[in-house]
Coordinates of C-alpha atoms and ligand atoms in Angstrom, one line a residue:
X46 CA 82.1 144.0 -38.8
X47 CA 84.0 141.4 -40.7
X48 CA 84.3 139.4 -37.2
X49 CA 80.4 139.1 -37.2
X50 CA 80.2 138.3 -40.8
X51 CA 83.4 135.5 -40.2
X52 CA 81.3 134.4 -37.5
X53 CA 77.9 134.4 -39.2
X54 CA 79.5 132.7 -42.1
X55 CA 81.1 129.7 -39.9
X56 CA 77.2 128.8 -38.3
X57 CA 75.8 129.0 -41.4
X58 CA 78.1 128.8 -44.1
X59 CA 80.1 130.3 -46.3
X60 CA 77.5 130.0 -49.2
X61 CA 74.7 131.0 -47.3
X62 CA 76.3 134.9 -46.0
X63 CA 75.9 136.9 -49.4
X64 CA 77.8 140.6 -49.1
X65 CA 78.1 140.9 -52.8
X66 CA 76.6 140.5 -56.0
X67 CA 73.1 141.6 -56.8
X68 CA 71.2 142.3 -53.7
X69 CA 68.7 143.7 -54.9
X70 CA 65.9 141.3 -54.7
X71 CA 66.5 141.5 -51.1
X72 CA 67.0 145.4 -50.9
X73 CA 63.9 146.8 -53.4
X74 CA 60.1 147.0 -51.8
X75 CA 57.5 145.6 -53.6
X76 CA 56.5 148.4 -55.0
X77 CA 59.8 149.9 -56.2
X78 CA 59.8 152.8 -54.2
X79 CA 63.0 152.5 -51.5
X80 CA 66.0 150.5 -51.6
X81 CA 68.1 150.1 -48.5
X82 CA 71.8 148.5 -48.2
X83 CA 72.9 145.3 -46.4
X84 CA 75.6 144.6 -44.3
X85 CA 74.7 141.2 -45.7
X86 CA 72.0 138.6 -46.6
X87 CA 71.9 135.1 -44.2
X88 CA 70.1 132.3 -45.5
X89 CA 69.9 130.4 -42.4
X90 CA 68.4 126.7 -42.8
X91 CA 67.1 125.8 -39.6
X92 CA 65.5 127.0 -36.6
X93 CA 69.1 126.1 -34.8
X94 CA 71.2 128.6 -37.6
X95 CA 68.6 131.3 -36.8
X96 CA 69.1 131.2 -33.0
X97 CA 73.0 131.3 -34.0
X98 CA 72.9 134.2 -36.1
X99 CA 70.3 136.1 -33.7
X100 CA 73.0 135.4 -31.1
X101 CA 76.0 136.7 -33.4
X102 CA 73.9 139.9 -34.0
X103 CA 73.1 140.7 -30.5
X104 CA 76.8 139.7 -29.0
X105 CA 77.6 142.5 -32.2
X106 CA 74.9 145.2 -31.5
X107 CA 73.8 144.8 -35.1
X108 CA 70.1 144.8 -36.1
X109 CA 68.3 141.8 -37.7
X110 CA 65.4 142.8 -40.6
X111 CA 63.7 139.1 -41.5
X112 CA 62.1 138.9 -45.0
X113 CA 60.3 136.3 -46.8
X114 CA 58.5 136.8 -49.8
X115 CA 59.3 140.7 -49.6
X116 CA 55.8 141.0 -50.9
X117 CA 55.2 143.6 -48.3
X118 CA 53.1 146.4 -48.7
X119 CA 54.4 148.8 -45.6
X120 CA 58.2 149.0 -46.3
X121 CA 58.8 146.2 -43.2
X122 CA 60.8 143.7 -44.9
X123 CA 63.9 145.4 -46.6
X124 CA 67.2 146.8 -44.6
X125 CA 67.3 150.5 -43.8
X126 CA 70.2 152.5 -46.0
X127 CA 72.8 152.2 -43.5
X128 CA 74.4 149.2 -44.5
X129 CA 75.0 147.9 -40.8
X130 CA 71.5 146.0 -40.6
X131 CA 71.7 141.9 -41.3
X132 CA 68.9 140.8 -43.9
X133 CA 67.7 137.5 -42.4
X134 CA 65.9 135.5 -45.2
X135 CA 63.5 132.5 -44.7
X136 CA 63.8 131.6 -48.3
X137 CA 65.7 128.5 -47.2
X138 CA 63.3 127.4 -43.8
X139 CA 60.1 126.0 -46.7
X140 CA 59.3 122.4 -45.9
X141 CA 56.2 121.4 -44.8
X142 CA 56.7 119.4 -41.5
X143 CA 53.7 117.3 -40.3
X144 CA 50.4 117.0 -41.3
X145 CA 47.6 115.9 -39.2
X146 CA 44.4 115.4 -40.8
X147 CA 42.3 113.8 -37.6
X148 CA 43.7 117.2 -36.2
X149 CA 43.2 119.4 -39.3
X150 CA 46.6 121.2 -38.4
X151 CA 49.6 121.5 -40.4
X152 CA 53.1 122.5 -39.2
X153 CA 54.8 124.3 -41.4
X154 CA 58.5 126.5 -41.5
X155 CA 58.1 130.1 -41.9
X156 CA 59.7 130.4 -45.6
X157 CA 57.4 128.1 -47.0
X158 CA 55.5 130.3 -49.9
X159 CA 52.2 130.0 -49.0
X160 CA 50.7 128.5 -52.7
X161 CA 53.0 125.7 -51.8
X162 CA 51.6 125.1 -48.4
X163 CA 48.2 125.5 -49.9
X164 CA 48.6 122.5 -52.9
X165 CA 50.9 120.1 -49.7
X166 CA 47.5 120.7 -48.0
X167 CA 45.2 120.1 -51.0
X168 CA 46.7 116.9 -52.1
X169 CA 45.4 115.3 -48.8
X170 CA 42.0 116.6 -49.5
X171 CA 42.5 119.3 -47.0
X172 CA 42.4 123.3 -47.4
X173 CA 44.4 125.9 -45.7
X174 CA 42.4 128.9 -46.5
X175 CA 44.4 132.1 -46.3
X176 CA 44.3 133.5 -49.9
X177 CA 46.6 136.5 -51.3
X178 CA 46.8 137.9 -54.7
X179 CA 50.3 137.7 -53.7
X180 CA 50.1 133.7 -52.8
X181 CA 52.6 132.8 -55.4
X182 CA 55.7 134.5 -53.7
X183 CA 54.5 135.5 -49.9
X184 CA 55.5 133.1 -47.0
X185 CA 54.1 131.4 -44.0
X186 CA 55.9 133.6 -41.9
X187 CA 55.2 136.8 -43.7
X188 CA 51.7 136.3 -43.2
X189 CA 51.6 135.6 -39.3
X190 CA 54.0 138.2 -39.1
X191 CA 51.6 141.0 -40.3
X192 CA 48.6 138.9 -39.8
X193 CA 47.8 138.5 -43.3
X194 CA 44.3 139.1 -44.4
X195 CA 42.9 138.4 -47.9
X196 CA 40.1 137.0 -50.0
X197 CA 38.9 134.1 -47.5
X198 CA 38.8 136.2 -44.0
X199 CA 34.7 136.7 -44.3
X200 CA 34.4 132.9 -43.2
X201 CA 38.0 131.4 -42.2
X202 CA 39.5 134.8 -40.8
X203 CA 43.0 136.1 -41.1
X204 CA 46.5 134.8 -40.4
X205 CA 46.0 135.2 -36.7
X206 CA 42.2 132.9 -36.5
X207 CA 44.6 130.6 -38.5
X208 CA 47.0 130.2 -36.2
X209 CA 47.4 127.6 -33.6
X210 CA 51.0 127.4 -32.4
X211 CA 54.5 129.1 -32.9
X212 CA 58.1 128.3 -33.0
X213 CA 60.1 131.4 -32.8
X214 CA 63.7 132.7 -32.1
X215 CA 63.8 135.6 -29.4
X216 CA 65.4 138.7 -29.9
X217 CA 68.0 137.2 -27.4
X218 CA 68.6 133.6 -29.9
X219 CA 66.5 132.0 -28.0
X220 CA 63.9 129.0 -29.2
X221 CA 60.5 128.7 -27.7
X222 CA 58.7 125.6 -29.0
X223 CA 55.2 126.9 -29.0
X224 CA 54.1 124.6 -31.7
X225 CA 51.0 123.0 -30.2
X226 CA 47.7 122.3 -32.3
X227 CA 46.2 122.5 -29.1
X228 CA 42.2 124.3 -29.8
X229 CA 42.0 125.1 -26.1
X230 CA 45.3 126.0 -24.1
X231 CA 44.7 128.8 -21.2
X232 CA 47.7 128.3 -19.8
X233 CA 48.6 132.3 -19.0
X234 CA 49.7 135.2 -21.5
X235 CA 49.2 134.3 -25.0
X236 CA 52.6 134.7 -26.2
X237 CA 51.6 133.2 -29.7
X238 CA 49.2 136.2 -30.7
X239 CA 51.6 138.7 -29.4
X240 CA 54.6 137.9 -32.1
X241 CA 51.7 137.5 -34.9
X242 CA 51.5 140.8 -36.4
X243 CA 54.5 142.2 -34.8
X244 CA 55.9 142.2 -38.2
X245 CA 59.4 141.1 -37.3
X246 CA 60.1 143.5 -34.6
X247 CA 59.6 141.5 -31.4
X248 CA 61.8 137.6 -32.8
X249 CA 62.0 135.9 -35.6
X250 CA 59.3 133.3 -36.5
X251 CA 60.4 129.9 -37.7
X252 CA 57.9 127.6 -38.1
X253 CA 53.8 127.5 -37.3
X254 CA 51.2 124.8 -36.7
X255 CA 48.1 125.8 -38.6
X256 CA 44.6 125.4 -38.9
X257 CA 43.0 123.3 -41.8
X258 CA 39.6 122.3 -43.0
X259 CA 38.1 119.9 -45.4
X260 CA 38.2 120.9 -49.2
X261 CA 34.5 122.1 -49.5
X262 CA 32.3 119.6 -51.7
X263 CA 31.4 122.8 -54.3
X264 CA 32.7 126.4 -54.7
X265 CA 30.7 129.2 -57.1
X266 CA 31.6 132.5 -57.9
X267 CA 29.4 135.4 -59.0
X268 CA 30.3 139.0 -60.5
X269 CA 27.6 141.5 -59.9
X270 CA 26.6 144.9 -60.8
X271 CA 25.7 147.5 -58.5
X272 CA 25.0 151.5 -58.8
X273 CA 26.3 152.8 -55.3
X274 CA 28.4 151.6 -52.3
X275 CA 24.8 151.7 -50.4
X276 CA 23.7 148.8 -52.9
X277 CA 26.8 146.9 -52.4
X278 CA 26.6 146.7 -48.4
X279 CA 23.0 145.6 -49.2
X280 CA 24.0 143.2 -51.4
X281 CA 26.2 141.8 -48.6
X282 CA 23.9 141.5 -45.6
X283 CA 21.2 139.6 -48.1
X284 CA 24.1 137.0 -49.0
X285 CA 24.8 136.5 -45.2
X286 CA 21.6 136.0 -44.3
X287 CA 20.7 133.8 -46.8
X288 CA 24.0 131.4 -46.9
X289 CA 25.9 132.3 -44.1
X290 CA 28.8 130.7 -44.1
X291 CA 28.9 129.6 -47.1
X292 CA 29.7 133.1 -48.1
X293 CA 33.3 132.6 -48.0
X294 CA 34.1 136.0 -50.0
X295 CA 32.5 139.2 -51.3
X296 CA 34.8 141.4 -52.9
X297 CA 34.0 145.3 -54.2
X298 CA 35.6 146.8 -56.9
X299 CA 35.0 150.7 -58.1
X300 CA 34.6 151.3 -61.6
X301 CA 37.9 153.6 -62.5
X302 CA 40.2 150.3 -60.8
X303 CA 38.7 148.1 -63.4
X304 CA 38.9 150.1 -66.0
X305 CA 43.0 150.1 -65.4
X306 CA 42.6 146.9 -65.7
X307 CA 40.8 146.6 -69.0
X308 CA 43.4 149.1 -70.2
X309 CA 46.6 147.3 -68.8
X310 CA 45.6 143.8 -69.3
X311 CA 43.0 143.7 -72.2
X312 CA 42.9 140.0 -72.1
X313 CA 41.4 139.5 -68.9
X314 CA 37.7 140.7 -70.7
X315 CA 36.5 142.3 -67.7
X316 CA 33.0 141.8 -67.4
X317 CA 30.2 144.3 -67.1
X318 CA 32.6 147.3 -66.0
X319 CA 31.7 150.2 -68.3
X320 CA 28.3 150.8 -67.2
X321 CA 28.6 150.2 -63.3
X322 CA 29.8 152.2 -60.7
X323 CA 31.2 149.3 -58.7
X324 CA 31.0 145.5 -59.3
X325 CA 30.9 142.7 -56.6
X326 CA 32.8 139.6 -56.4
X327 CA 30.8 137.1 -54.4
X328 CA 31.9 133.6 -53.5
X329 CA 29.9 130.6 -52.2
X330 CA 31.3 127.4 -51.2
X331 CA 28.8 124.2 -49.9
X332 CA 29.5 121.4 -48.5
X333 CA 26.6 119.1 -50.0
X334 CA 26.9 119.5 -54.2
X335 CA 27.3 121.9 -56.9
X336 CA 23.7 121.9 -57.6
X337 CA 23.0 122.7 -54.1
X338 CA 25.1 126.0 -53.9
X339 CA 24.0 126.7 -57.3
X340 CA 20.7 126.8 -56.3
X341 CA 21.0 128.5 -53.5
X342 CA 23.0 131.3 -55.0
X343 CA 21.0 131.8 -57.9
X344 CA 18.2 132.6 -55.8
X345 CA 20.5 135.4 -53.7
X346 CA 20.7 136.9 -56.7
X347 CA 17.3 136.7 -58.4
X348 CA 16.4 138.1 -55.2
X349 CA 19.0 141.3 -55.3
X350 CA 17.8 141.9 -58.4
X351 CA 14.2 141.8 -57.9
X352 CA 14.8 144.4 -54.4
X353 CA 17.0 146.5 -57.4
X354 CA 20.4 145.9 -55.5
X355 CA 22.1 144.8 -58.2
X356 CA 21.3 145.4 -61.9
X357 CA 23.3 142.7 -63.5
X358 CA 25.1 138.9 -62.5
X359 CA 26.7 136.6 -64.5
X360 CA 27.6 132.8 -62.3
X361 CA 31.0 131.5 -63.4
X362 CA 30.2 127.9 -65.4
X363 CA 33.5 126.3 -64.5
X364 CA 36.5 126.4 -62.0
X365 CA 38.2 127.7 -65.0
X366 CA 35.9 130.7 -65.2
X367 CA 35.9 131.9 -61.8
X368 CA 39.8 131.9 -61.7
X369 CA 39.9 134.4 -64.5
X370 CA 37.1 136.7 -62.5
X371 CA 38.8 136.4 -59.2
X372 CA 42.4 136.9 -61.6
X373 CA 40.9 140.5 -62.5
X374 CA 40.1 141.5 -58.8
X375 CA 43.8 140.3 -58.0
X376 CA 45.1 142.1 -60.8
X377 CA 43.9 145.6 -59.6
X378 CA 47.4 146.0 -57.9
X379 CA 49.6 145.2 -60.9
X380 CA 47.1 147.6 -63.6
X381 CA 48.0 150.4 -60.5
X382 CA 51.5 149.7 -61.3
X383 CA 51.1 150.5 -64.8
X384 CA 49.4 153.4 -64.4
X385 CA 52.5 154.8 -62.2
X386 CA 53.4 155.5 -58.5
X387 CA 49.9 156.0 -56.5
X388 CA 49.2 156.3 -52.9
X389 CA 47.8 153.1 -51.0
X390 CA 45.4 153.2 -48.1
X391 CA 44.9 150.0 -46.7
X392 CA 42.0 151.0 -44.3
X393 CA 39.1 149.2 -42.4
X394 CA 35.7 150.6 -41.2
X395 CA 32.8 149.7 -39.7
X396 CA 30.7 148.3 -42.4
X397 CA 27.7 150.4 -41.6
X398 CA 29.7 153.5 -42.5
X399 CA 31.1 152.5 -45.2
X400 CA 29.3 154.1 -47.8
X401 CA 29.2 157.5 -45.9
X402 CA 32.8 157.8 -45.9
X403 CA 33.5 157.0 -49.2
X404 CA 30.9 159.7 -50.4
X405 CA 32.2 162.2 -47.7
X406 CA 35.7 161.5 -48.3
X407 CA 35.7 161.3 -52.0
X408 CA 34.6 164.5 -52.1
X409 CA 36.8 166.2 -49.8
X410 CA 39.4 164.7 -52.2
X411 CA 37.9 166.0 -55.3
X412 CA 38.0 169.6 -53.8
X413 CA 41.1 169.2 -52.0
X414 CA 43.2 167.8 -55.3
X415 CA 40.8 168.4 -59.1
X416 CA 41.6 165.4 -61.0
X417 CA 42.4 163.2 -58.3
X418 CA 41.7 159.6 -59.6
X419 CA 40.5 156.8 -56.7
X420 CA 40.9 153.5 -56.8
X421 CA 38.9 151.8 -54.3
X422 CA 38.3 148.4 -53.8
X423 CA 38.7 146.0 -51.6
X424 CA 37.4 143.1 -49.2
X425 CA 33.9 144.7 -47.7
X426 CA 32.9 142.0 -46.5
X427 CA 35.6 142.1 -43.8
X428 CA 35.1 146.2 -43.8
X429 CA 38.2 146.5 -45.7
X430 CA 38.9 149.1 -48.6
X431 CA 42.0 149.7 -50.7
X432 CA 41.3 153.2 -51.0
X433 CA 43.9 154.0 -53.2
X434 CA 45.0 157.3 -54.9
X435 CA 46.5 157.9 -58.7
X436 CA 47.5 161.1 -60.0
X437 CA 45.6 163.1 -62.2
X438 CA 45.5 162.3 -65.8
X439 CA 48.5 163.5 -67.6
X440 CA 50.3 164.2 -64.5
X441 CA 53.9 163.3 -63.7
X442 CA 53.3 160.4 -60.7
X443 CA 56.5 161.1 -58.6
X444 CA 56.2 165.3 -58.7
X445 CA 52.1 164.5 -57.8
X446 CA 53.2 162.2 -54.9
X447 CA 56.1 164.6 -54.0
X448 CA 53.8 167.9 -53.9
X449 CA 50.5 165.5 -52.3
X450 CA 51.4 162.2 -50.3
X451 CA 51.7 163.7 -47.1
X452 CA 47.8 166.2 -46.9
X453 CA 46.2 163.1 -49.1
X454 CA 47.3 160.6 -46.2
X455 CA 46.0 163.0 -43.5
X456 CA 42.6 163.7 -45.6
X457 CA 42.1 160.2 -45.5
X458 CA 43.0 159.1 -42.1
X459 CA 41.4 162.2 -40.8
X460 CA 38.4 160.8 -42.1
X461 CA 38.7 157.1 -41.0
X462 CA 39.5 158.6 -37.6
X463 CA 36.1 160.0 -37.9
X464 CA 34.3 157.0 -39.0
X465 CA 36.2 155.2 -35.8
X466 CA 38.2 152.8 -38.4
X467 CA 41.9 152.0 -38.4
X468 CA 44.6 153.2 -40.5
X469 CA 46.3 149.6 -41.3
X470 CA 43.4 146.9 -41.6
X471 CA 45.7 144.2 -43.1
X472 CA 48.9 145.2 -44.8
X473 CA 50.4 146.3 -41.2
X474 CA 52.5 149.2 -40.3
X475 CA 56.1 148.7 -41.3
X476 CA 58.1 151.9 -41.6
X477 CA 55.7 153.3 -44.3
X478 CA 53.3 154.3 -41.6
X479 CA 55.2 154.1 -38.1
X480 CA 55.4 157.8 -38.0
X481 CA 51.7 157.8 -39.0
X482 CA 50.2 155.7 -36.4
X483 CA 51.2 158.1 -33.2
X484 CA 48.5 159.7 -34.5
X485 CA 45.5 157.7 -34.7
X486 CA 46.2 155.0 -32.7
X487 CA 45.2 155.5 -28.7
X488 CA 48.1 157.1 -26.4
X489 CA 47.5 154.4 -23.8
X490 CA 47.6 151.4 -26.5
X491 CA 50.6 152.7 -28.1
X492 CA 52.6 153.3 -24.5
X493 CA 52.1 149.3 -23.9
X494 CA 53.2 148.3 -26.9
X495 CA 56.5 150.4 -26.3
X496 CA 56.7 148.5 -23.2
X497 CA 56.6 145.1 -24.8
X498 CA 59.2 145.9 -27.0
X499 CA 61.2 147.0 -24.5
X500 CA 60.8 143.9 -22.6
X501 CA 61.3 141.2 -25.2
X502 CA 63.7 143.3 -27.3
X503 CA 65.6 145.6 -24.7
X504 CA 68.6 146.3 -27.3
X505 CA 66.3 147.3 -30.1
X506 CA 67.8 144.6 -32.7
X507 CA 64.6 143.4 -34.3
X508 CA 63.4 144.9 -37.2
X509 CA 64.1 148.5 -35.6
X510 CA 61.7 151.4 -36.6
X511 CA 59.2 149.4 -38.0
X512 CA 55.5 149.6 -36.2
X513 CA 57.0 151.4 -33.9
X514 CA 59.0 155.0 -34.7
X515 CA 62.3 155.4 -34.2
X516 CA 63.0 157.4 -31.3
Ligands
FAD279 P1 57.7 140.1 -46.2 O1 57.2 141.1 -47.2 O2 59.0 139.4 -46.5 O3 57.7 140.7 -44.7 C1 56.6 141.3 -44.2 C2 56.9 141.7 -42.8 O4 57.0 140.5 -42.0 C3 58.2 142.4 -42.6 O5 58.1 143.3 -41.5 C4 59.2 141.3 -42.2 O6 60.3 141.8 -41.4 C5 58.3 140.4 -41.4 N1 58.7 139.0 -41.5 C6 58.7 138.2 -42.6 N2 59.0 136.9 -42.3 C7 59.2 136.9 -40.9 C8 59.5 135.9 -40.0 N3 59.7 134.6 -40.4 N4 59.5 136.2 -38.7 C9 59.3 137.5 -38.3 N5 59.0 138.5 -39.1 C10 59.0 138.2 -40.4 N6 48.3 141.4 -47.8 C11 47.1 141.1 -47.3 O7 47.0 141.0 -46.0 N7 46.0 140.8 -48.0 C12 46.1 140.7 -49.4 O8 45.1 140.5 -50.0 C13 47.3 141.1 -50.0 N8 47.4 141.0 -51.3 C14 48.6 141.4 -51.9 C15 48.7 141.4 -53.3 C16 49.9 141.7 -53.9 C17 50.0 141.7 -55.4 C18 51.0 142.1 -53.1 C19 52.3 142.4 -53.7 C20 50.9 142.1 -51.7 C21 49.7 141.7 -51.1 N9 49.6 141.7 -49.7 C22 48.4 141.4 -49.2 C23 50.7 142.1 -48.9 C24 51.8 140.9 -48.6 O9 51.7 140.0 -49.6 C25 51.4 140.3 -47.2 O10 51.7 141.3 -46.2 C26 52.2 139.0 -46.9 O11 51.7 138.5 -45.7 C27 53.7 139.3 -46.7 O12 54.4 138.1 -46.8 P2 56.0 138.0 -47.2 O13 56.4 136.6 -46.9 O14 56.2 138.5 -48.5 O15 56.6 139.0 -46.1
2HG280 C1 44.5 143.3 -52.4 O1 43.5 143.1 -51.7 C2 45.9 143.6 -51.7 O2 44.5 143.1 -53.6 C3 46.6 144.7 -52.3 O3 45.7 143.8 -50.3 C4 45.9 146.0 -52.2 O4 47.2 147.1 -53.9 C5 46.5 147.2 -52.9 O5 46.4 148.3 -52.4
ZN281 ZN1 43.7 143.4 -49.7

């Protein structure tokens, strides 16, 4: 082993190949559940030291994990606990390349963290709309890599609708310079969607020309009040007919996640919570004047409320008022933290069924586990829950998630199979799920992707037993 690291260390240098020290940041998930071990850490900085360390590995036989942010929520982005597996970190790949405003693309490398990109973009007037709680840390190519979804998808999509072209190291070091801005390119397979989402497991990803739009001329945020998940996806199909897209988000949030929120971060003065089953985040942006979307929004919502959809709204005054409401939706995952290890289940259904399978399935819950506390929120707009799961009141976190995990995972996903949803809407698959997905996802589907990665990756170096089980 100390040939590759010698070798890794004399294409990328010496300073840039850690092996001791703290590793940590690189080694810990997110969420503090499982720490691997690293043969080592590589900083490469260029596209031309991640081909040469690619290269080293595979001449070696020794796997490559990439990370950026490591704000994963699917275990993808840390080393197993062998200690044989190279971390390959982006951290150093973050400058924004070009940008073309008569195109509206940007070109961007993958380590770039994506609140960076975002205010690069902003300062020419432009937006890149992909929008994460996790903005402040997550990359460029962290998001295409699990096809990131978010807060914006309802009317700019996710990661993938964002994406125009791709640089990317194979699994064999080689670069393809797919890094067109090109709207229209039929020009056979369409390699580019195939490595977005692959989460690392098919090459590594080292830069991306993106989609941008002009900053909107207004932006207005309202937090409503509604009695039933019925009343929410009511709520939602009044706001799309009446603004279309100018509905750019539309948010639910149950009442038990804001309340950890109120008692985690008193501060943040959640609105309206305690008497309200759910409350709604909506967004509206316009492209003619503040008063313009004001109007037009306040009349969505004098109309909810005189159909009895929604019982209560307040409309943020200020830019400085909505970022504190849309701070307490993106503060549901931290308040989770503080309440202790929980169960996540990052799930998307058809939005017609929605409120069936929350009824059906929270009470399958309730009589499968007494106590059981839910957390569900999530982007509904997109068809997207966070139908997360906390331990009962009182008890111990790890000996609940020990004794539970596994029959609460299979409850739910049981039940999104019946509903015909999927069992990763946005997070992705990473190894948290990969011997999950087998199971809901279709035989034929899964056989295929086995078959890609067997083409592109035939010595199983790239991010092994992630998406796909070890086998
Ligand atoms: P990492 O965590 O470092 O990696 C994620 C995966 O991508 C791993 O499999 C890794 O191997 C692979 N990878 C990373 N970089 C590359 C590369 N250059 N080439 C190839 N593979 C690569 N996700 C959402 O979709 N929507 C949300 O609203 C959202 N909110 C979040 C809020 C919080 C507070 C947190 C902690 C996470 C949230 N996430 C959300 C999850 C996470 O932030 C996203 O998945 C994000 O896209 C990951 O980016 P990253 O740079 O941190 O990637
Ligand atoms: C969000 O929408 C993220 O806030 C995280 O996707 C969801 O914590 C979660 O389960
Ligand atoms: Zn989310």
């Amino acid at each position: 082993m100390n040939t590759l690291i010698d070798q890794l260390q004399s294409s990328i240098g010496q300073a840039h190949v850690l092996t001791q020290g703290n590793l940590e940041a690189f080694e810990k998930d997110w969420r503090g559940r499982i720490r691997g071990r690293a043969l080592c850490v590589v900083r490469p900085g260029s596209t031309a030291e991640v081909a040469a360390v690619v290269k080293a590995c595979a001449l070696a036989g020794v796997s490559i994990v990439p990370q950026g942010g490591n704000t994963g929520l699917v275990v993808g982005s840390i080393p197993d606990d062998s200690g044989q597996q190279v971390l390959l970190s982006t951290q150093r790949m973050n400058q924004v390349r070009h940008i073309d405003p008569a195109n509206l693309t940007v070109t961007v490398e993958a380590g770039c963290v994506l609140q960076q990109l975002q205010q690069s973009c902003a300062e020419q007037g432009l937006l890149y709309p992909l929008s994460l709680g996790s903005e402040g840390s997550c990359t460029v190519g962290g998001n295409l890599s699990t096809n990131a979804g978010g807060t914006q998808v309802l009317r700019y999509g996710n990661a993938r609708e964002l994406c125009l072209g791709l640089e990317v190291v194979t699994a064999q070091g080689d670069i393809w310079n797919g890094l067109t801005g090109l709207r229209k390119d039929n020009t056979g397979y369409d390699l580019r969607d195939m490595y977005i989402g692959s989460e690392g497991t098919l090459g590594i990803i080292t830069a991306a020309t993106l989609k941008l739009y002009p900053q909107p001329a207004a932006q207005l945020t309202a937090w409503a009040t509604v009695a039933s998940v019925e009343a929410a996806v009511q709520l939602l199909g009044l706001a799309q007919r009446e603004l279309g897209a100018g509905l750019t988000g539309f948010e639910m949030m149950g009442q038990f996640a804001l309340s950890l929120v109120d008692k985690h971060f008193p501060d943040m003065q959640v609105p309206l919570w305690r008497d309200n089953a759910y409350c709604v985040l909506l967004e509206n942006t316009d492209n003619e004047s503040q008063e313009h979307a004001r109007g037009r929004f306040e009349h969505v919502l004098e109309q909810a409320i005189a159909h009895n959809i929604i019982s209560d709204a307040v409309v943020a005054e200020s830019v400085a008022q909505a970022r504190k409401l849309w701070h307490i939706r993106e503060s549901i995952t931290l308040a989770q933290v503080q309440e202790g290890l929980n169960i996540k289940h990052d799930i998307s259904l058809p939005i017609s069924s929605i409120a069936d399978f929350v009824a059906q399935t929270e009470k399958t819950l309730a009589k499968a586990i007494p106590g059981v506390r839910l957390v569900n929120f999530g982007h509904l707009g997109d068809g997207n829950l966070h139908f997360n799961v906390q331990a009962p009141e009182g008890v111990d976190p790890a000996v609940f998630l020990q004794t539970h995990e596994d029959a609460i995972n299979t409850l739910v996903y049981d039940s999104v199979k019946a509903f015909e949803g999927s069992i990763s809407a946005e997070h992705g698959v990473g190894s948290l799920k990969a011997n999950t997905l087998p199971h809901y996802k279709d035989p034929v589907a899964l056989a295929l992707m086995r078959r890609i990665k067997q083409a592109l990756d035939p010595q199983n170096l790239m991010n092994p037993g992630r998406v796909l089980e070890r086998s």
